[in-house]
Coordinates of C-alpha atoms and ligand atoms in Angstrom, one line a residue:
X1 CA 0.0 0.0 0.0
X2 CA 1.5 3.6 -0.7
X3 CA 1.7 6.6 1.3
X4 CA 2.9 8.5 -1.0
X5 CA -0.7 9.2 -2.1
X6 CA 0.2 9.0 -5.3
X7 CA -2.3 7.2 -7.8
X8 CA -0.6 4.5 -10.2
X9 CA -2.2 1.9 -11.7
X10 CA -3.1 -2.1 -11.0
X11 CA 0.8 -2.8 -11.8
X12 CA 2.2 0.6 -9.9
X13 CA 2.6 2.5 -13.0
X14 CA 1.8 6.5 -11.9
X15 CA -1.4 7.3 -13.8
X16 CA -1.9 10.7 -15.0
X17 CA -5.8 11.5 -15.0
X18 CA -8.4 9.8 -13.0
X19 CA -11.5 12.2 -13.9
X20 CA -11.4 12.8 -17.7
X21 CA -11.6 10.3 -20.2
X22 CA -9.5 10.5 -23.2
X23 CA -12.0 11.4 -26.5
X24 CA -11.5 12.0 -30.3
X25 CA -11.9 15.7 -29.4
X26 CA -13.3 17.9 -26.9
X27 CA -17.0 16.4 -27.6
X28 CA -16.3 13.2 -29.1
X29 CA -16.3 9.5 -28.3
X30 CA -13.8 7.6 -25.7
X31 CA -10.7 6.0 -27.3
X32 CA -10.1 2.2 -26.8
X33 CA -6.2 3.3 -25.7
X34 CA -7.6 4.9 -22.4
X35 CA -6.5 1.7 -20.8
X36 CA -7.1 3.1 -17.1
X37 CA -10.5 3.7 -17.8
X38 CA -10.8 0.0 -19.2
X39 CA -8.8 -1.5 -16.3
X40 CA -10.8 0.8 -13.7
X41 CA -14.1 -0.7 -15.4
X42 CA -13.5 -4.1 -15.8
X43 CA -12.2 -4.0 -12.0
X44 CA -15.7 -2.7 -10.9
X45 CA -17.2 -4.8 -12.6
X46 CA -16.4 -7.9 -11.2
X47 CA -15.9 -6.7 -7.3
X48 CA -18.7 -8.4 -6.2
X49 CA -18.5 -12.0 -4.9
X50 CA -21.2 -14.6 -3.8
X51 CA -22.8 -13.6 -0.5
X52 CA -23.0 -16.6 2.1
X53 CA -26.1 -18.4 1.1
X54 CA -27.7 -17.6 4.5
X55 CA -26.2 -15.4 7.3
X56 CA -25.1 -13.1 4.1
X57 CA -25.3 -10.4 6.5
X58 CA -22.5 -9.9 9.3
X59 CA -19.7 -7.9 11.1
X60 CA -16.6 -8.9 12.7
X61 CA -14.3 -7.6 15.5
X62 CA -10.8 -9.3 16.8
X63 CA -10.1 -9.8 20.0
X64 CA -8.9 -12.6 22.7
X65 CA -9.8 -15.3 24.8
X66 CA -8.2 -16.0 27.8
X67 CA -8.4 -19.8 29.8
X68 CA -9.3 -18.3 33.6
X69 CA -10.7 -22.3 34.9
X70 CA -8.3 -25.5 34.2
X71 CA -10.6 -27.8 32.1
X72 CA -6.7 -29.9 31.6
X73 CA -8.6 -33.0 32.8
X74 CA -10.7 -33.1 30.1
X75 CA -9.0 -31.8 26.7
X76 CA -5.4 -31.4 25.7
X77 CA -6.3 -28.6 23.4
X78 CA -3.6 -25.7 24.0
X79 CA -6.0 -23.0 23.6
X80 CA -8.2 -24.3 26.5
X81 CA -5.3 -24.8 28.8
X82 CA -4.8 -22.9 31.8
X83 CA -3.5 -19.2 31.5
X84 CA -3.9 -19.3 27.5
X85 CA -4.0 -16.3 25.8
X86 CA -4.8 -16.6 22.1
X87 CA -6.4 -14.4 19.1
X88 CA -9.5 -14.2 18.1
X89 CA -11.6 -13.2 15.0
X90 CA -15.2 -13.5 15.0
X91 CA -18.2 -12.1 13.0
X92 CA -21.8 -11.9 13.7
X93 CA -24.5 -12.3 11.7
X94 CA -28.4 -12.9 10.9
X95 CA -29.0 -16.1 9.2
X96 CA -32.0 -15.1 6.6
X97 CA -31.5 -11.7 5.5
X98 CA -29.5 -10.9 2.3
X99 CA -26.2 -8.9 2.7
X100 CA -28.2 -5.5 2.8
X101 CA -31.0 -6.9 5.0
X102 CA -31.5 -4.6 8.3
X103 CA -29.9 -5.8 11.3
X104 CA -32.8 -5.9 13.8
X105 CA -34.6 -8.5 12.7
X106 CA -36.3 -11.5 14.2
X107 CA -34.3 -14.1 13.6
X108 CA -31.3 -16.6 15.2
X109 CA -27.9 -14.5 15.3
X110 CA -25.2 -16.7 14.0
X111 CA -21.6 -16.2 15.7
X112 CA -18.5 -17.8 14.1
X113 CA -15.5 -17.4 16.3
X114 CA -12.2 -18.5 14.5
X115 CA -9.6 -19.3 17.6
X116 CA -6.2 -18.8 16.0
X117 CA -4.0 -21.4 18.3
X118 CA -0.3 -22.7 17.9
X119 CA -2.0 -26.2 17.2
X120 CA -4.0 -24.6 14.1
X121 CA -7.3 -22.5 13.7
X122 CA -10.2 -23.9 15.6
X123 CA -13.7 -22.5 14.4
X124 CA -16.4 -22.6 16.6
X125 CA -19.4 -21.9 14.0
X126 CA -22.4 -21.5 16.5
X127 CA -25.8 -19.5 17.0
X128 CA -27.5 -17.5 20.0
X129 CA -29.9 -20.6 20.4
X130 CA -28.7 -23.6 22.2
X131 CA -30.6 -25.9 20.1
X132 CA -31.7 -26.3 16.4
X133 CA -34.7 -25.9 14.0
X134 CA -33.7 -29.4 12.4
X135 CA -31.4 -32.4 12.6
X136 CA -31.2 -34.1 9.3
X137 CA -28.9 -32.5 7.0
X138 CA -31.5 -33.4 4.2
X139 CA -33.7 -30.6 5.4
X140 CA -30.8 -27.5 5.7
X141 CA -31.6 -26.5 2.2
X142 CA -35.2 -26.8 2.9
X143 CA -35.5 -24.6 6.0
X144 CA -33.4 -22.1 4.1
X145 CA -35.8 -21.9 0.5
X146 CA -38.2 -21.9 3.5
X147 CA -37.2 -19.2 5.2
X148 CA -36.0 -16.8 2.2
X149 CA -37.6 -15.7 -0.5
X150 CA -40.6 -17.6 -2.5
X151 CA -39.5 -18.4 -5.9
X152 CA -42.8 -17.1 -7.5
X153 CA -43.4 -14.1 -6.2
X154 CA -39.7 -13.4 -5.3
X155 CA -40.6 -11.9 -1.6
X156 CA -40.4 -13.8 2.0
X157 CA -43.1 -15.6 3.0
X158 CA -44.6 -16.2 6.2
X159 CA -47.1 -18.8 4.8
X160 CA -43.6 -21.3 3.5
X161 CA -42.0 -20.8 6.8
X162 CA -44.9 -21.7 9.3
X163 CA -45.5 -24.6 6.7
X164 CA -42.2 -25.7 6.4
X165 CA -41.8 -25.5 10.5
X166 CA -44.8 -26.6 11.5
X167 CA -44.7 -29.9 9.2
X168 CA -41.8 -31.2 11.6
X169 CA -42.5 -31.2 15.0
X170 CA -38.7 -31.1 15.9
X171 CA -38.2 -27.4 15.2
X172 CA -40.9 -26.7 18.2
X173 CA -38.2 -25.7 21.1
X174 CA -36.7 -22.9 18.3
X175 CA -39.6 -22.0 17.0
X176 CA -40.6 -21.2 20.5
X177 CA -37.1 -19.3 21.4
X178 CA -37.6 -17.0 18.0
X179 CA -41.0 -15.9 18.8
X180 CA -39.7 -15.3 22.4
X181 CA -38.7 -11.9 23.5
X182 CA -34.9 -13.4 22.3
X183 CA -36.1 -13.4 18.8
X184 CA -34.7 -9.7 18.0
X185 CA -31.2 -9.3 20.1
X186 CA -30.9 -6.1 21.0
X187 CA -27.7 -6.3 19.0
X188 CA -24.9 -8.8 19.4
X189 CA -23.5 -7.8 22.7
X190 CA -26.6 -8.3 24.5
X191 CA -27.2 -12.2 23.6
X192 CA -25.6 -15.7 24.9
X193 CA -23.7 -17.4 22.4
X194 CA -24.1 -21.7 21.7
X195 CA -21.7 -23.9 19.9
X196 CA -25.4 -25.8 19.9
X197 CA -23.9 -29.6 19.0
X198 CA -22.7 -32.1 21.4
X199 CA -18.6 -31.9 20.4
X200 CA -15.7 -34.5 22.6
X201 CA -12.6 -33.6 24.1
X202 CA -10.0 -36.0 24.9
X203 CA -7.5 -35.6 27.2
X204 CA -3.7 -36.8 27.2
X205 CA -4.8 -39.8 28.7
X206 CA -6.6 -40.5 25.4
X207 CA -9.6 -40.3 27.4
X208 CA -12.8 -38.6 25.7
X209 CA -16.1 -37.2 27.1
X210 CA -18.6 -35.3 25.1
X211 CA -19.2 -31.3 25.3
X212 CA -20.9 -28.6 24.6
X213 CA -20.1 -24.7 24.8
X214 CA -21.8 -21.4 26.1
X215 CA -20.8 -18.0 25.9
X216 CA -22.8 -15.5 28.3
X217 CA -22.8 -12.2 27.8
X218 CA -21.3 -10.0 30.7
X219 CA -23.0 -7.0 29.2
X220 CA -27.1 -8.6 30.3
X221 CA -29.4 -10.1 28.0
X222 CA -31.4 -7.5 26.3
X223 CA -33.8 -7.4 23.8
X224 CA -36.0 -5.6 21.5
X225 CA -39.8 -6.0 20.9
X226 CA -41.2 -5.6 17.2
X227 CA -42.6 -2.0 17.5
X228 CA -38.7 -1.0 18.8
X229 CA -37.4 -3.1 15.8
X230 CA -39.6 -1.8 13.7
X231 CA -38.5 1.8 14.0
X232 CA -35.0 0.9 14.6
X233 CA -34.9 -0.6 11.5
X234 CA -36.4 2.6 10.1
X235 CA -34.4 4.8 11.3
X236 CA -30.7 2.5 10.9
X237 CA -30.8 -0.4 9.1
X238 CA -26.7 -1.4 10.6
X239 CA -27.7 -1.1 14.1
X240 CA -26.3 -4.0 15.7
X241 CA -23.0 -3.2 13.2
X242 CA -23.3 0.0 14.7
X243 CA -23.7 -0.7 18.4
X244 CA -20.7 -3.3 17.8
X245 CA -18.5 -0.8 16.4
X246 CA -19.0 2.0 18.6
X247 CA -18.7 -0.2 21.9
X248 CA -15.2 -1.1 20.4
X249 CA -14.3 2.4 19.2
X250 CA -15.0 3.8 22.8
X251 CA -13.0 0.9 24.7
X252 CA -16.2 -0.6 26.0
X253 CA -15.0 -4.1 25.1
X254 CA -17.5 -6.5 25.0
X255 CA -17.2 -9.6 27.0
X256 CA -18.6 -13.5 27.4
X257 CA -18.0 -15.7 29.8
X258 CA -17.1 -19.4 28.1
X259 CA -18.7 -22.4 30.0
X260 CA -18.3 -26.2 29.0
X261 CA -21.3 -29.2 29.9
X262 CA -19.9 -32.1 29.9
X263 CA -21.4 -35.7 29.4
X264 CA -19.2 -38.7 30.1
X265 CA -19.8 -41.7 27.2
X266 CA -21.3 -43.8 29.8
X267 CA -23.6 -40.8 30.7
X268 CA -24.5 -40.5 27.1
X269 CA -25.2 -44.4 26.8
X270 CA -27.8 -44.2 29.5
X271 CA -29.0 -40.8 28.8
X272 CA -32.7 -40.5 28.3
X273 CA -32.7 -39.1 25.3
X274 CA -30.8 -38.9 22.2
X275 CA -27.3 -36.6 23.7
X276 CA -26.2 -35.9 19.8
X277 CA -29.5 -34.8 19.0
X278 CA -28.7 -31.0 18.0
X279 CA -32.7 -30.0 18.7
X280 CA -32.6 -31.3 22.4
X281 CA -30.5 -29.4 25.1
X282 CA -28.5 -30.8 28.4
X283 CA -30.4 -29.6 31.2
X284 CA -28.0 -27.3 33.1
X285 CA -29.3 -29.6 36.0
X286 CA -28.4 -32.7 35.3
X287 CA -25.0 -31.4 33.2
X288 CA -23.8 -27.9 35.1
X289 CA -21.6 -24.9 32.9
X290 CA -18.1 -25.5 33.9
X291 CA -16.6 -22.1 33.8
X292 CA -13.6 -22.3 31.4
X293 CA -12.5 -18.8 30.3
X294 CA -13.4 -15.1 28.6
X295 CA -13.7 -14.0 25.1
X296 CA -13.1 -10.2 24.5
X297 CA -13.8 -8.3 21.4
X298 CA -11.4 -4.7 21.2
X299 CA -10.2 -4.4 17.5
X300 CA -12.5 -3.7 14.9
X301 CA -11.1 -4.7 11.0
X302 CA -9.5 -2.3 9.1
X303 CA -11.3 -3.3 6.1
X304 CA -14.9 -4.9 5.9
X305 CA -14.7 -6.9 2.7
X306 CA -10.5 -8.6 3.6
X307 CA -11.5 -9.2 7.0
X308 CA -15.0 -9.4 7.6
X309 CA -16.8 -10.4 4.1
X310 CA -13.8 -12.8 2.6
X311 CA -13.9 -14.5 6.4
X312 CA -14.6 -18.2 6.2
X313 CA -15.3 -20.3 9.3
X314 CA -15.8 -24.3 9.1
X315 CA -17.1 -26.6 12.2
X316 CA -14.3 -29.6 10.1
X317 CA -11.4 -26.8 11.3
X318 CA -10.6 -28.5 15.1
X319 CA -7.5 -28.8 17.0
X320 CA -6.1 -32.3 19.0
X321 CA -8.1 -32.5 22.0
X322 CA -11.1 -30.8 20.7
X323 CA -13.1 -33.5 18.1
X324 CA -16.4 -34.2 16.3
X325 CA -19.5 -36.2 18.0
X326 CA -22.1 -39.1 16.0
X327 CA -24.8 -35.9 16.0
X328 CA -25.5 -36.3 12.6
X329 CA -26.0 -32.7 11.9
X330 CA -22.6 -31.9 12.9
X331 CA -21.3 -34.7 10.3
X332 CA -23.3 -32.7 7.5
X333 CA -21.6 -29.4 8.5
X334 CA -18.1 -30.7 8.0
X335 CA -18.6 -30.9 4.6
X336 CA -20.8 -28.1 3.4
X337 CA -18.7 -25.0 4.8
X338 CA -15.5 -25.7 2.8
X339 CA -17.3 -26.4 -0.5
X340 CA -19.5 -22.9 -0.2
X341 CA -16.0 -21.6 0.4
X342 CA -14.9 -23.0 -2.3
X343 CA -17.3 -21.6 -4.6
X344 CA -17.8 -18.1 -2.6
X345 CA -13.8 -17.7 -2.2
X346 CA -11.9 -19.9 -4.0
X347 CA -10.2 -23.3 -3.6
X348 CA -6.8 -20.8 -1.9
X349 CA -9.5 -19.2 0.5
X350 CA -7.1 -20.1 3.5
X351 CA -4.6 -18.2 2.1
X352 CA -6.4 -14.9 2.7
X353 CA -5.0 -13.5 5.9
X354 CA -7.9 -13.5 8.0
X355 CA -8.2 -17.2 7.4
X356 CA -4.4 -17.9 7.7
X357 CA -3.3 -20.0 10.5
X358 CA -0.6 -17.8 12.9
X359 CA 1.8 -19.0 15.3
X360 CA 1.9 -22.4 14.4
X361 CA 5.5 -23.9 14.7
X362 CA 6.8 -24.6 11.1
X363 CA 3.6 -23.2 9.5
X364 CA 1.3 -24.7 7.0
X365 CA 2.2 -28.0 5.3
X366 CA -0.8 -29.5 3.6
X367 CA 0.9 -30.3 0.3
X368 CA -2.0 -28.6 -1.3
X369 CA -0.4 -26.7 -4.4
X370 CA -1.9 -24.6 -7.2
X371 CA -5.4 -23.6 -8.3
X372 CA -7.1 -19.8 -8.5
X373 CA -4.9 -16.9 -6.5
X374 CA -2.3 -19.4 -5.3
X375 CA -0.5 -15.8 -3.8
X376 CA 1.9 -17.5 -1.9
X377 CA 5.4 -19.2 -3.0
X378 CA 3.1 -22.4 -3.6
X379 CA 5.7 -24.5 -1.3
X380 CA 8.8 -23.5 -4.1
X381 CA 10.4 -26.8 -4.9
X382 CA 9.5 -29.0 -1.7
X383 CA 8.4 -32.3 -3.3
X384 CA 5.0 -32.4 -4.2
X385 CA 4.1 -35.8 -3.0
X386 CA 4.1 -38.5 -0.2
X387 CA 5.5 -40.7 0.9
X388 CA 8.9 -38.7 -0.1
X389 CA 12.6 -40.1 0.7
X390 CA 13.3 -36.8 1.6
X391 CA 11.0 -37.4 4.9
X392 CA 8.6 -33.9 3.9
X393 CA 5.4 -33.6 5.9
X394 CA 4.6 -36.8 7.4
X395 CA 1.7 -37.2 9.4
X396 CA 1.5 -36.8 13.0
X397 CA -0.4 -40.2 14.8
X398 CA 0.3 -38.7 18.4
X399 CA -2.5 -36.5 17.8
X400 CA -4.9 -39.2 16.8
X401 CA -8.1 -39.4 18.8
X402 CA -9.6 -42.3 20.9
X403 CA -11.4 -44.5 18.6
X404 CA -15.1 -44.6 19.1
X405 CA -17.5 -48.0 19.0
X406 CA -20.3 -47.6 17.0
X407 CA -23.3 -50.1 17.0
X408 CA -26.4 -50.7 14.7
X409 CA -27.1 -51.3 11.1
X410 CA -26.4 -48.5 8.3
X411 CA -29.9 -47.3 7.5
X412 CA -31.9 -44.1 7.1
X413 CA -33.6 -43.9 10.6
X414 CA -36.3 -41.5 11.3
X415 CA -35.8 -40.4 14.8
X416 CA -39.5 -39.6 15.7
X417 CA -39.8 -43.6 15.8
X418 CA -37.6 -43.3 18.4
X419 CA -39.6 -44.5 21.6
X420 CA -37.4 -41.8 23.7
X421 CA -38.0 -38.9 21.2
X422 CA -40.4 -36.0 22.4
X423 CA -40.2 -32.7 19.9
X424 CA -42.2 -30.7 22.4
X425 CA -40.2 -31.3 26.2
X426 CA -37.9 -28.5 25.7
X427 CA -40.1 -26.4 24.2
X428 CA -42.7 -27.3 27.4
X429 CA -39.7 -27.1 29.8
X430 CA -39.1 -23.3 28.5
X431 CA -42.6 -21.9 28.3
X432 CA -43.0 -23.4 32.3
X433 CA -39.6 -21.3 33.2
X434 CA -40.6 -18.2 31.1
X435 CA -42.4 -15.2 33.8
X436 CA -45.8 -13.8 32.8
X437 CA -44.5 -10.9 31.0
X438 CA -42.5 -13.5 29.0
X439 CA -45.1 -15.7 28.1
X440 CA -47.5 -12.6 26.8
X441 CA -44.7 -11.4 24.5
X442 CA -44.3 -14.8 23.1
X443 CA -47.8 -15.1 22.2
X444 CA -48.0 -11.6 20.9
X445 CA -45.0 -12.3 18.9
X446 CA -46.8 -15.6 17.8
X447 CA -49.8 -14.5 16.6
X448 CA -48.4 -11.5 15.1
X449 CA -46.1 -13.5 12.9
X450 CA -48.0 -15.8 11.9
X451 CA -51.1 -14.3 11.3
X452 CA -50.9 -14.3 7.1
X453 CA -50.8 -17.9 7.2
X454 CA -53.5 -19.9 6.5
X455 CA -55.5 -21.9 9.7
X456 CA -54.4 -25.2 8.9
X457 CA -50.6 -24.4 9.7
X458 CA -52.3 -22.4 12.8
X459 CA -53.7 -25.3 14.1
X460 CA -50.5 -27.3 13.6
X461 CA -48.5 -25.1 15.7
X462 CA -51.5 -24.7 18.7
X463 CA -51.6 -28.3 18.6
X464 CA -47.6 -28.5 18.8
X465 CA -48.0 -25.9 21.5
X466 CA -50.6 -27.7 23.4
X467 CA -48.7 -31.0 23.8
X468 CA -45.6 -29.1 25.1
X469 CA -47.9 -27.2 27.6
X470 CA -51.7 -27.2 27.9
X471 CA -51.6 -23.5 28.7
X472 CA -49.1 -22.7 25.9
X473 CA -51.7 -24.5 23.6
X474 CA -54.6 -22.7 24.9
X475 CA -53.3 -19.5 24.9
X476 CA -51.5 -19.3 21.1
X477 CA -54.9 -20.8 20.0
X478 CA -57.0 -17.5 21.7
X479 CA -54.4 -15.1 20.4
X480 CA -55.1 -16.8 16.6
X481 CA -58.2 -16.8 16.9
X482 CA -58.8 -20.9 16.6
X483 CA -61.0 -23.2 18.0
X484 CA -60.0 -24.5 21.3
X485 CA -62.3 -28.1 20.8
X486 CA -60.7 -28.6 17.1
X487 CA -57.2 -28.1 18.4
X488 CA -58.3 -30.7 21.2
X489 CA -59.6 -32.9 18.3
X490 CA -56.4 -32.3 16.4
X491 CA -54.2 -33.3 19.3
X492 CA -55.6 -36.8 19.4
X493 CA -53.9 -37.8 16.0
X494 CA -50.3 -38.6 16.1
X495 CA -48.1 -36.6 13.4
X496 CA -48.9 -38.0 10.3
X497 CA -52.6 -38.3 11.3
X498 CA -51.9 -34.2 12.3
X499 CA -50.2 -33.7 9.0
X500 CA -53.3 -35.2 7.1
X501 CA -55.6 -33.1 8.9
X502 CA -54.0 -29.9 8.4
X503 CA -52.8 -30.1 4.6
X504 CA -55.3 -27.9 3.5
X505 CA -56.7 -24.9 4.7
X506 CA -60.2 -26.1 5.0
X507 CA -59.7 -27.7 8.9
Ligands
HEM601 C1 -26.4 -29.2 8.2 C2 -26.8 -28.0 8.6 C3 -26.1 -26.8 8.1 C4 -25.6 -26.5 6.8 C5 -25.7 -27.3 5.6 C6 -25.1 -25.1 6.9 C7 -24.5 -24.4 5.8 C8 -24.0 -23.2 5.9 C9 -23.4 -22.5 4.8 C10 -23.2 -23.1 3.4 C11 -22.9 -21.3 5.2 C12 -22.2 -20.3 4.4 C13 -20.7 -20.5 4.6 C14 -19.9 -19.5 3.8 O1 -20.2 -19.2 2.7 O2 -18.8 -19.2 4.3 C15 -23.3 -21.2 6.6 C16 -22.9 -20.2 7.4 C17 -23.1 -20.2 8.8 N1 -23.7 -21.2 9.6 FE1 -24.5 -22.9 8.9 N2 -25.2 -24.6 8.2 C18 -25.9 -25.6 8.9 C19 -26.2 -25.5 10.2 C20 -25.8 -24.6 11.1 C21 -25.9 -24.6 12.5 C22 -26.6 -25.7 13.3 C23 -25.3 -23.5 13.0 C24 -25.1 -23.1 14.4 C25 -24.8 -24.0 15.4 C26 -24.8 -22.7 11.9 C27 -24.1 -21.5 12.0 C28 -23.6 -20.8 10.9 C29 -23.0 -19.6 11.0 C30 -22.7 -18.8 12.3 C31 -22.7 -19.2 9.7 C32 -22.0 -17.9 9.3 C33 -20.5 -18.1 9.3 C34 -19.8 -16.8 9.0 O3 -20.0 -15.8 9.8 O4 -19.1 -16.7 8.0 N3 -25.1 -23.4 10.7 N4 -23.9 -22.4 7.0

């Protein structure tokens, strides 16, 4: 970059007019030879790349996290050991708006926090919810066309996402949490953070467990109604950007606490429920947050689309000690990041600096060569393949983790014929814990959103509602305006039989 503040052009030659194109006199046509203008053109032309396909819209901040608890017993991770002090890079985002979308929306906030540890980057690529909407990978792309924009009439649609919800009774506990008064952070400060699936740790013993991971705000939960969204959203449409930025310019870092749950394998085996199933939570109970450390945000980029927009985080990018779980949903994610990066970035996308691995002892040595915007030296004359007799790169077995026993027959299995399954629990468990004031918002907020739709999908969701909590039930169908006996009726059938009832609008 020069500070001479001299203009050149793309290859550092000065260039001698940036405002007047060159013409075949004063009133004539532009010459082909005003190269410039032809490089400055084709340039703009192409700067814009492939926005995520959902949480398009984000912003970023660096910043630390610091181990203050000694979890040693059950990871060997180097970033989660005691004193640690390591980097870190993490963005924000809403998951269904398009990159311009407004910021105070009612939606889950996705937070991707990209841990930049001498064992290699560890991305923890996690939402404000502890659970899940689904747990099939099969049905990500459907929640999404769900969610976003109808390909007919090219605008969102209540009416798709209520029927898309509603026709699988696992997204009940986060359908409940978005219509709750946590639907619209007010900002990203004020909101908990979740790696939502069950991860493991192993230890140096080899020994694993299973985990999960919280973030609490130190800065208090708060949130916004619609009518304060509403003209927020009017009046700035960055506002959470905003709130982010300005807390960092002004030195009021904004702070988490990091907490673990831990389940040992036994524990899972005899859990009473499915422990890898992403839409089900740990009670804090039965599994209590083991404090572990702080996460602190103080730098803001200094640029948005190197740092923030070209940022790519992946759930497959984990460290030794840290490792994956059976929840299938995780499995799904380890693929899917790195290919929309590949498409959105480029094959090299870890070569950008914000995605570049620091401080790891040697560096980088993943024998990947070539392809698009290799910047680097492309590993000069090292041999490109191994085995090598001259003993490049070899792989590391000390870092392998414990294997794992798996049982059962390969098979597509349907988890709502599993006996232990219940879709509604959590959902029941939250609406019993929420205060008056709580539960009023969240039927406000119900009926308010999905008052377009059409009554059959009403009737789905009171019924869903009822058989987490009678009063829940009761209550969502008074706000909608349904009939309490035909949601009774309704609630007799089991899912299918609900699902054949309800598929068209005549009830
Ligand atoms: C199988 C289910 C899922 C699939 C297929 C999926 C897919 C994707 C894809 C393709 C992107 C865009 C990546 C990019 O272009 O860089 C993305 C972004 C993201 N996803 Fe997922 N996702 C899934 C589930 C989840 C879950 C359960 C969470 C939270 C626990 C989550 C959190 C995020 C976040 C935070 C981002 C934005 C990352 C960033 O800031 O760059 N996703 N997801």
């Amino acid at each position: 970059m020069s500070d001479l503040k001299k203009l050149t052009n793309e290859v550092g030659a000065p260039v001698a007019d940036n405002e007047n194109s060159i013409t075949a006199g004063p009133r004539g046509p532009v010459m082909m030879q005003d190269v410039w203008l032809l490089e400055k053109l084709a340039h703009f032309d192409r700067e814009v790349i492939p926005e995520r396909r959902m949480h398009a819209k984000g912003w970023g901040a660096y910043g630390k996290f610091t181990v203050t608890h000694d979890i040693s017993r059950y990871t060997r991770a180097k970033v989660l050991q005691p004193g640690e002090e390591t980097e870190v890079f993490v963005r924000f985002s809403t998951v269904a708006g398009e990159r311009g979308a407004a910021d105070a929306e009612r939606d889950i906030r996705g937070v991707a926090i990209k841990f930049y540890t001498p064992e290699g980057n560890w991305d923890l690529v996690g939402n404000n919810t502890p659970t899940f909407f689904i747990r099939d990978v099969h049905h990500f792309p459907d929640l999404n066309r769900a969610v976003k924009r109808d390909p007919y009439t090219g605008m969102r649609s209540a009416q798709n996402t209520w029927d898309f919800w509603t026709l699988l009774p696992e997204t009940f506990h986060q359908r409940t949490i978005v219509m709750s008064d946590r639907g619209i952070p007010d900002g990203f400060r004020h909101m908990h953070l979740f790696g939502e699936h069950t991860f493991s740790f192993y230890n140096d013993k080899n020994e694993r467990v299973w985990c999960k991971f919280h973030f609490k705000t130190q800065q208090g939960i708060q949130n916004l109604t619609n009518e304060e969204a509403e003209k927020l959203n009017g009046m700035d449409r960055e506002s959470a950007g905003r709130d982010l930025f300005t807390a960092i310019e002004t030195k009021n870092f904004p702070k988490w606490t990091m907490y673990v749950q831990i389940m040992t394998e036994e524990q899972a085996r005899n859990h009473y429920e499915n422990p890898f199933d992403i839409t089900k939570i740990w009670r804090h109970a039965e599994y209590p947050l083991i404090e572990v450390g702080e996460l602190e945000l103080n730098r803001w980029p200094e640029n948005y689309f190197a740092e923030v927009e070209q940022a790519a985080f992946t759930p497959a990018h984990v460290v030794p000690g840290i490792g994956f779980s059976p929840d299938k949903f995780l499995q799904g994610r380890l693929f899917v990041y790195g290919d929309a990066q590949r498409y959105r970035l480029g094959v090299n996308h870890n070569l950008i600096p914000v995605n570049q691995a620091k401080g790891v002892k040697g560096g980088v040595a993943d024998y990947h060569r070539d392809g698009f915007m290799r910047t680097d030296g492309n590993y000069g004359r090292t041999p490109a393949y191994t085995p090598n007799s001259a003993g490049y790169w070899t792989s590391q077995p000390e870092v392998a983790e414990p294997e794992l026993e798996l049982e059962g027959a390969m098979w597509r299995y349907d988890p709502k014929e599993d006996p232990t399954d219940d879709c509604f629990r959590a959902g029941g468990d939250l609406w019993r814990v929420m205060t008056e004031d709580k539960k009023a918002l969240l039927i406000a907020n119900t009926a308010a959103d999905i008052a377009s739709v059409t009554d059959n999908v009403k009737y789905r969701h009171a019924v869903h509602c009822y058989k987490a909590d009678p009063e829940y039930g009761e209550r969502f169908a008074k706000a909608a305006g349904l009939c309490w006996d035909k949601v009774l009726e309704l609630a007799k059938l089991d899912n299918n039989g609900l699902i054949q009832a309800t598929l068209t609008p005549n009830v």
